[in-house]
mmCIF file of C-alpha atoms and ligand atoms in Angstrom:
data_model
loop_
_atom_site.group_PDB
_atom_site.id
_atom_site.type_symbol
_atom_site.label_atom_id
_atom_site.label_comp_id
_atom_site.label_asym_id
_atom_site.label_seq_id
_atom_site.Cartn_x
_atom_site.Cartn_y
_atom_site.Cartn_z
ATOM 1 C CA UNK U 1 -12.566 5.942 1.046
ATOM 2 C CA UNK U 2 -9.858 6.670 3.726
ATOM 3 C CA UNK U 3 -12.941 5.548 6.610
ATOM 4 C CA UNK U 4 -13.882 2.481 4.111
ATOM 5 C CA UNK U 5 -10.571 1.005 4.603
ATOM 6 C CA UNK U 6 -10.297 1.850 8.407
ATOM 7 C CA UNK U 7 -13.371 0.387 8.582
ATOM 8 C CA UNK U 8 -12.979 -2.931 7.168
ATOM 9 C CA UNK U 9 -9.285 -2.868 9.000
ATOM 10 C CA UNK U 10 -11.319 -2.898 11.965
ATOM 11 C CA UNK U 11 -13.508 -6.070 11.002
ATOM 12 C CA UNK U 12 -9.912 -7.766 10.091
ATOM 13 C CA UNK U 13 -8.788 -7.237 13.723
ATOM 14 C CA UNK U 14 -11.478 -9.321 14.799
ATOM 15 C CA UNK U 15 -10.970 -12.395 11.779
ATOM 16 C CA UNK U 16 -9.628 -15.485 11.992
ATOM 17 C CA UNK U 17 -9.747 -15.873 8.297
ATOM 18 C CA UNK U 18 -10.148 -13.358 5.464
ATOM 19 C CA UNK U 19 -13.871 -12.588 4.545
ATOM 20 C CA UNK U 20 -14.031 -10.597 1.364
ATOM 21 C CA UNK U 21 -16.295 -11.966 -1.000
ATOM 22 C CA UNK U 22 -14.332 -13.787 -3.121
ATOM 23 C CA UNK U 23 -17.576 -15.855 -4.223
ATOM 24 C CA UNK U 24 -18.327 -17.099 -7.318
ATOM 25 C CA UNK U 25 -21.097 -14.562 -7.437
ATOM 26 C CA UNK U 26 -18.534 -11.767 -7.574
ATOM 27 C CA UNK U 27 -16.620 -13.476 -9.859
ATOM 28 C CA UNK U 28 -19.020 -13.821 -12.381
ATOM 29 C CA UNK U 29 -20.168 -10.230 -11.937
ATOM 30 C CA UNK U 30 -16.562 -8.624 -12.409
ATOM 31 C CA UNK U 31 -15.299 -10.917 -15.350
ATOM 32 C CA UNK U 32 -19.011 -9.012 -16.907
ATOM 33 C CA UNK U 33 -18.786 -6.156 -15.907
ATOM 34 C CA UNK U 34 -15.103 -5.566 -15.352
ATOM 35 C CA UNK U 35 -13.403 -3.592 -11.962
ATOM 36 C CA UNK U 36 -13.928 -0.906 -10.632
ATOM 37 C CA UNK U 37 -11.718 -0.798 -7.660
ATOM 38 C CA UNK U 38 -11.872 2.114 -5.156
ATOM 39 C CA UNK U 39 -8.372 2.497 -3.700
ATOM 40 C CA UNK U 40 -5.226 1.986 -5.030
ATOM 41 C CA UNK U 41 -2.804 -0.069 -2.380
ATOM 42 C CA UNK U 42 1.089 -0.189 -2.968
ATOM 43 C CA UNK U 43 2.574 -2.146 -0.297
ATOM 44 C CA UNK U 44 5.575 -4.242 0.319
ATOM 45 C CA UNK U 45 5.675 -7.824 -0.938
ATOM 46 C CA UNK U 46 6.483 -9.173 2.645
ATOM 47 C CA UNK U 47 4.302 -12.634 3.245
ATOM 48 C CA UNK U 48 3.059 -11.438 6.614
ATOM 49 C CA UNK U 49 1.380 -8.149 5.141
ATOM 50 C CA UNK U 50 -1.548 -9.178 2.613
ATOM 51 C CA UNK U 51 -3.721 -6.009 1.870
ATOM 52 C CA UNK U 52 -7.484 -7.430 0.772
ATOM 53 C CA UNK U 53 -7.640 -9.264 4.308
ATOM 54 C CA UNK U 54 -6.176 -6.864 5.831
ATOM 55 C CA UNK U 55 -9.305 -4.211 5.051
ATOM 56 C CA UNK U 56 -11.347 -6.753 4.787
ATOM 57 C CA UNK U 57 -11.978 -6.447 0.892
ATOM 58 C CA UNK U 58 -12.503 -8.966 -1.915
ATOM 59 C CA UNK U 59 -12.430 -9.285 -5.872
ATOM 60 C CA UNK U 60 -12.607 -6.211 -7.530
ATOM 61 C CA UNK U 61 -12.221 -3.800 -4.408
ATOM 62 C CA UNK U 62 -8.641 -3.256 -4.901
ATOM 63 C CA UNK U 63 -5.956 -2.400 -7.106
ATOM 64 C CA UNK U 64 -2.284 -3.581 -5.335
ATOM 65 C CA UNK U 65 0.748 -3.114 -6.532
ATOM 66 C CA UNK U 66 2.885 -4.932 -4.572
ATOM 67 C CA UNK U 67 7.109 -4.415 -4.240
ATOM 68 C CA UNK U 68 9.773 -4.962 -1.163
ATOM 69 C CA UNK U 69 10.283 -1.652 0.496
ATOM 70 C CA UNK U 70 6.937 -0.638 -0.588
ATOM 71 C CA UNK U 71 9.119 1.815 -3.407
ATOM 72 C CA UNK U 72 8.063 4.609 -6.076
ATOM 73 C CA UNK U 73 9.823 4.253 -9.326
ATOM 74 C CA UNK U 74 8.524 4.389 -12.952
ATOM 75 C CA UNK U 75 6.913 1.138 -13.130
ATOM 76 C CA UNK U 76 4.923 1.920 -10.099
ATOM 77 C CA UNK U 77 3.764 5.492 -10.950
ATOM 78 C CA UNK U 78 2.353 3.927 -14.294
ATOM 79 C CA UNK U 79 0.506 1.771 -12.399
ATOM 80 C CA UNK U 80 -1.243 3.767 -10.457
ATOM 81 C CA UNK U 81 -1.455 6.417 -13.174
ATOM 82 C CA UNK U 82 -3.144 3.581 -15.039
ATOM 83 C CA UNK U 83 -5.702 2.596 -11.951
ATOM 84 C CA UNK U 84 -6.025 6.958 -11.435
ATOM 85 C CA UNK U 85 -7.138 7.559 -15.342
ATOM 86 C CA UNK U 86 -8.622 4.800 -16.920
ATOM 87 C CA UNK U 87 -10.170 2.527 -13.317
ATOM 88 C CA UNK U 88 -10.836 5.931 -11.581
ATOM 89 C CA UNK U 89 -9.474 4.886 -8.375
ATOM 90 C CA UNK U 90 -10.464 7.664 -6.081
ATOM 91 C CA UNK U 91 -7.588 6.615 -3.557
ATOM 92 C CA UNK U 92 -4.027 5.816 -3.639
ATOM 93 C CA UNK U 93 -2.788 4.328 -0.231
ATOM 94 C CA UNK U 94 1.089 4.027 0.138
ATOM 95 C CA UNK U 95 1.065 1.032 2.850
ATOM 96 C CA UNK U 96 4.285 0.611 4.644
ATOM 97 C CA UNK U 97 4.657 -1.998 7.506
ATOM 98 C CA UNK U 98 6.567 -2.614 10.562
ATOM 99 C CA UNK U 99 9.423 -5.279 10.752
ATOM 100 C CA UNK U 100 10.353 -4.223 7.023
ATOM 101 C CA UNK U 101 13.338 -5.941 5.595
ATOM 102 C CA UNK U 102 13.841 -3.788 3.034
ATOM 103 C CA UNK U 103 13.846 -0.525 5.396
ATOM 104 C CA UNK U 104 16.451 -2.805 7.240
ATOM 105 C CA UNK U 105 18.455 -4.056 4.996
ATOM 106 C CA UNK U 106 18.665 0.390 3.765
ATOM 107 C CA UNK U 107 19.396 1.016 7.405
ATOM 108 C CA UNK U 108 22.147 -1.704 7.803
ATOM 109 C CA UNK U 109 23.826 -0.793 4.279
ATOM 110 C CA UNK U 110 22.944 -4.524 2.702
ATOM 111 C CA UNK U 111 22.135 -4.386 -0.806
ATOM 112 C CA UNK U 112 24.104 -5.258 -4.231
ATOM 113 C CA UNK U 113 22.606 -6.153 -7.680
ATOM 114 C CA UNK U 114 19.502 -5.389 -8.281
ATOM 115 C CA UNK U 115 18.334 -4.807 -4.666
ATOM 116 C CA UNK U 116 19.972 -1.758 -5.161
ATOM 117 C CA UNK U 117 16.717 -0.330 -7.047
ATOM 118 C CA UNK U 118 14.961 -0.732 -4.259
ATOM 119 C CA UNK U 119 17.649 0.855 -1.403
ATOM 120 C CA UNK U 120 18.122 3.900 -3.189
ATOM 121 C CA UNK U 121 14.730 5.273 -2.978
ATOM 122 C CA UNK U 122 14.179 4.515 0.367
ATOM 123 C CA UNK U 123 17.722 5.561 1.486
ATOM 124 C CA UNK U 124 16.376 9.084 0.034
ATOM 125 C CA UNK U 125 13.431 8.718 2.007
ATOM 126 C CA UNK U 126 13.961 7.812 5.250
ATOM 127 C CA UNK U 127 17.631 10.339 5.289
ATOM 128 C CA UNK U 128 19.883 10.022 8.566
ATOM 129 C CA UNK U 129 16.716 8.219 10.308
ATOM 130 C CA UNK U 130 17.926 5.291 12.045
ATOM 131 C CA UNK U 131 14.968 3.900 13.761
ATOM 132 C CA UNK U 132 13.297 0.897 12.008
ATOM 133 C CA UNK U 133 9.869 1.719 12.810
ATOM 134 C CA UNK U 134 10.188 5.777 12.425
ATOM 135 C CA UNK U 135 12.138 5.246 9.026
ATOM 136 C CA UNK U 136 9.390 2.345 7.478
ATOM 137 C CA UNK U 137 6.686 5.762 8.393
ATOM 138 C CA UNK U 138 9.291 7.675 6.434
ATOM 139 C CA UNK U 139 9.357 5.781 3.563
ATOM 140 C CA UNK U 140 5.450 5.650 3.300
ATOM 141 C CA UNK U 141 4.893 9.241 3.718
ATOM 142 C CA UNK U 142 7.815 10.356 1.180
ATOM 143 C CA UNK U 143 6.033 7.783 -1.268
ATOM 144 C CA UNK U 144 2.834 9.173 -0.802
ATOM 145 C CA UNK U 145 4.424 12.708 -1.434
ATOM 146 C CA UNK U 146 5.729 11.558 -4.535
ATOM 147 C CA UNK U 147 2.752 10.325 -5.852
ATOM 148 C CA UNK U 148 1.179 13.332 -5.296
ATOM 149 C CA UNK U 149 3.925 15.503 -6.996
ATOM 150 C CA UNK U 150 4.751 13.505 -10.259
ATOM 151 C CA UNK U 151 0.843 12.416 -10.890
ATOM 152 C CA UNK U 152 -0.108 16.031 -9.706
ATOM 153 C CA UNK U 153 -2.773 14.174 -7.537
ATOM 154 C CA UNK U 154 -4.214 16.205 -4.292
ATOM 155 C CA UNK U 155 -3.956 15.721 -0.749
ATOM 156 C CA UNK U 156 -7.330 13.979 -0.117
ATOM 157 C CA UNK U 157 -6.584 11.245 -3.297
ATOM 158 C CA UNK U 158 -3.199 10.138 -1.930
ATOM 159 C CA UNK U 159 -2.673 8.729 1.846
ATOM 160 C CA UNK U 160 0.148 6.770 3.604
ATOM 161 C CA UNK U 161 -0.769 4.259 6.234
ATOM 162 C CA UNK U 162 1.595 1.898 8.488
ATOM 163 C CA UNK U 163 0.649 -1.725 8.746
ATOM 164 C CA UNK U 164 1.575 -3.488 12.330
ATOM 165 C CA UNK U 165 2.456 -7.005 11.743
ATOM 166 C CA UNK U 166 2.441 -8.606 15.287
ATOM 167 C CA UNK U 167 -0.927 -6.908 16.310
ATOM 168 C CA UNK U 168 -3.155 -6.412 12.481
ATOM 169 C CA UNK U 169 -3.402 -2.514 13.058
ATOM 170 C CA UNK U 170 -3.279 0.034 10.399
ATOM 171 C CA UNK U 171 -2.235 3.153 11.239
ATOM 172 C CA UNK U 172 -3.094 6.058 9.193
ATOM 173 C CA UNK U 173 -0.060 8.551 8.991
ATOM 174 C CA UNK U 174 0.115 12.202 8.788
HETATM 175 ZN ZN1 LIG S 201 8.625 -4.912 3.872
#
């Protein structure tokens, strides 16, 4: 699942537009038959980072859950619990992304209100870390850790990847 979506990252390097099928084919087909999505994706809800194009996927390939700071609270481990059980998503995929405002706005000490919710997670994550780039890995690896701990998931179902905005890489982390 992990080569699927390196795979079709690869095709999306050389796109000018997205080319899952989105046809009306596929529609018709998954509003019968319902989804069966192979990978879960939670990523950040930044407007440059858009997950089916970037692996190349379409309907019914992916289940995203999408917040800033690409975070793991409650409402996102039900989610994917959900997608795990009941969809039998085979993957979860914690997909952070370079040029993060959230991880920046953690680093910088911004916050207040309800963006709080999402700086104190990531604050744990990414520790004394004060690179942008090194801390937005640390954020997707402690999520993916996470994950695996409270949904007692194993290594192989739960991965963390780093998505590079100005060049449409993705960047599987260890
Ligand atoms: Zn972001």
């Amino acid at each position: 699942m992990i080569d699927r979506l390196l795979d079709g990252n690869s095709q999306y390097l050389q796109n000018k537009n997205a080319l899952g099928d989105i046809s009306l084919n596929k529609r018709k087909e998954t509003a019968k038959n319902g989804q069966h999505p192979f990978a879960v994706i939670v990523t950040c809800s930044d407007s440059r980072v858009i997950p089916e194009a970037i692996f190349n996927c379409g309907i019914g390939d992916l289940f995203v859950i999408r917040v800033a700071g690409n975070v793991i609270n409650e409402d996102e481990l039900g989610s994917i619990q959900y997608a795990v059980e009941h969809l039998k998503c085979q993957l979860v995929v914690v997909l952070g992304h370079t040029q993060c405002g959230a991880i920046a706005s953690a680093l910088e000490g911004h916050g207040g209100g309800y963006v709080d919710y999402l700086l104190s997670p990531i604050k744990k994550a990414i520790g004394n870390e004060k690179d942008p780039q090194k801390a937005s890995r640390l954020n997707a690896l402690w999520g993916a850790n996470l994950i695996k701990e409270k949904l007692k998931l194993d290594t192989k179902q739960v991965a963390a990847m780093l998505y590079h905005i100005d060049n449409g890489k993705v960047e599987l982390l260890k």
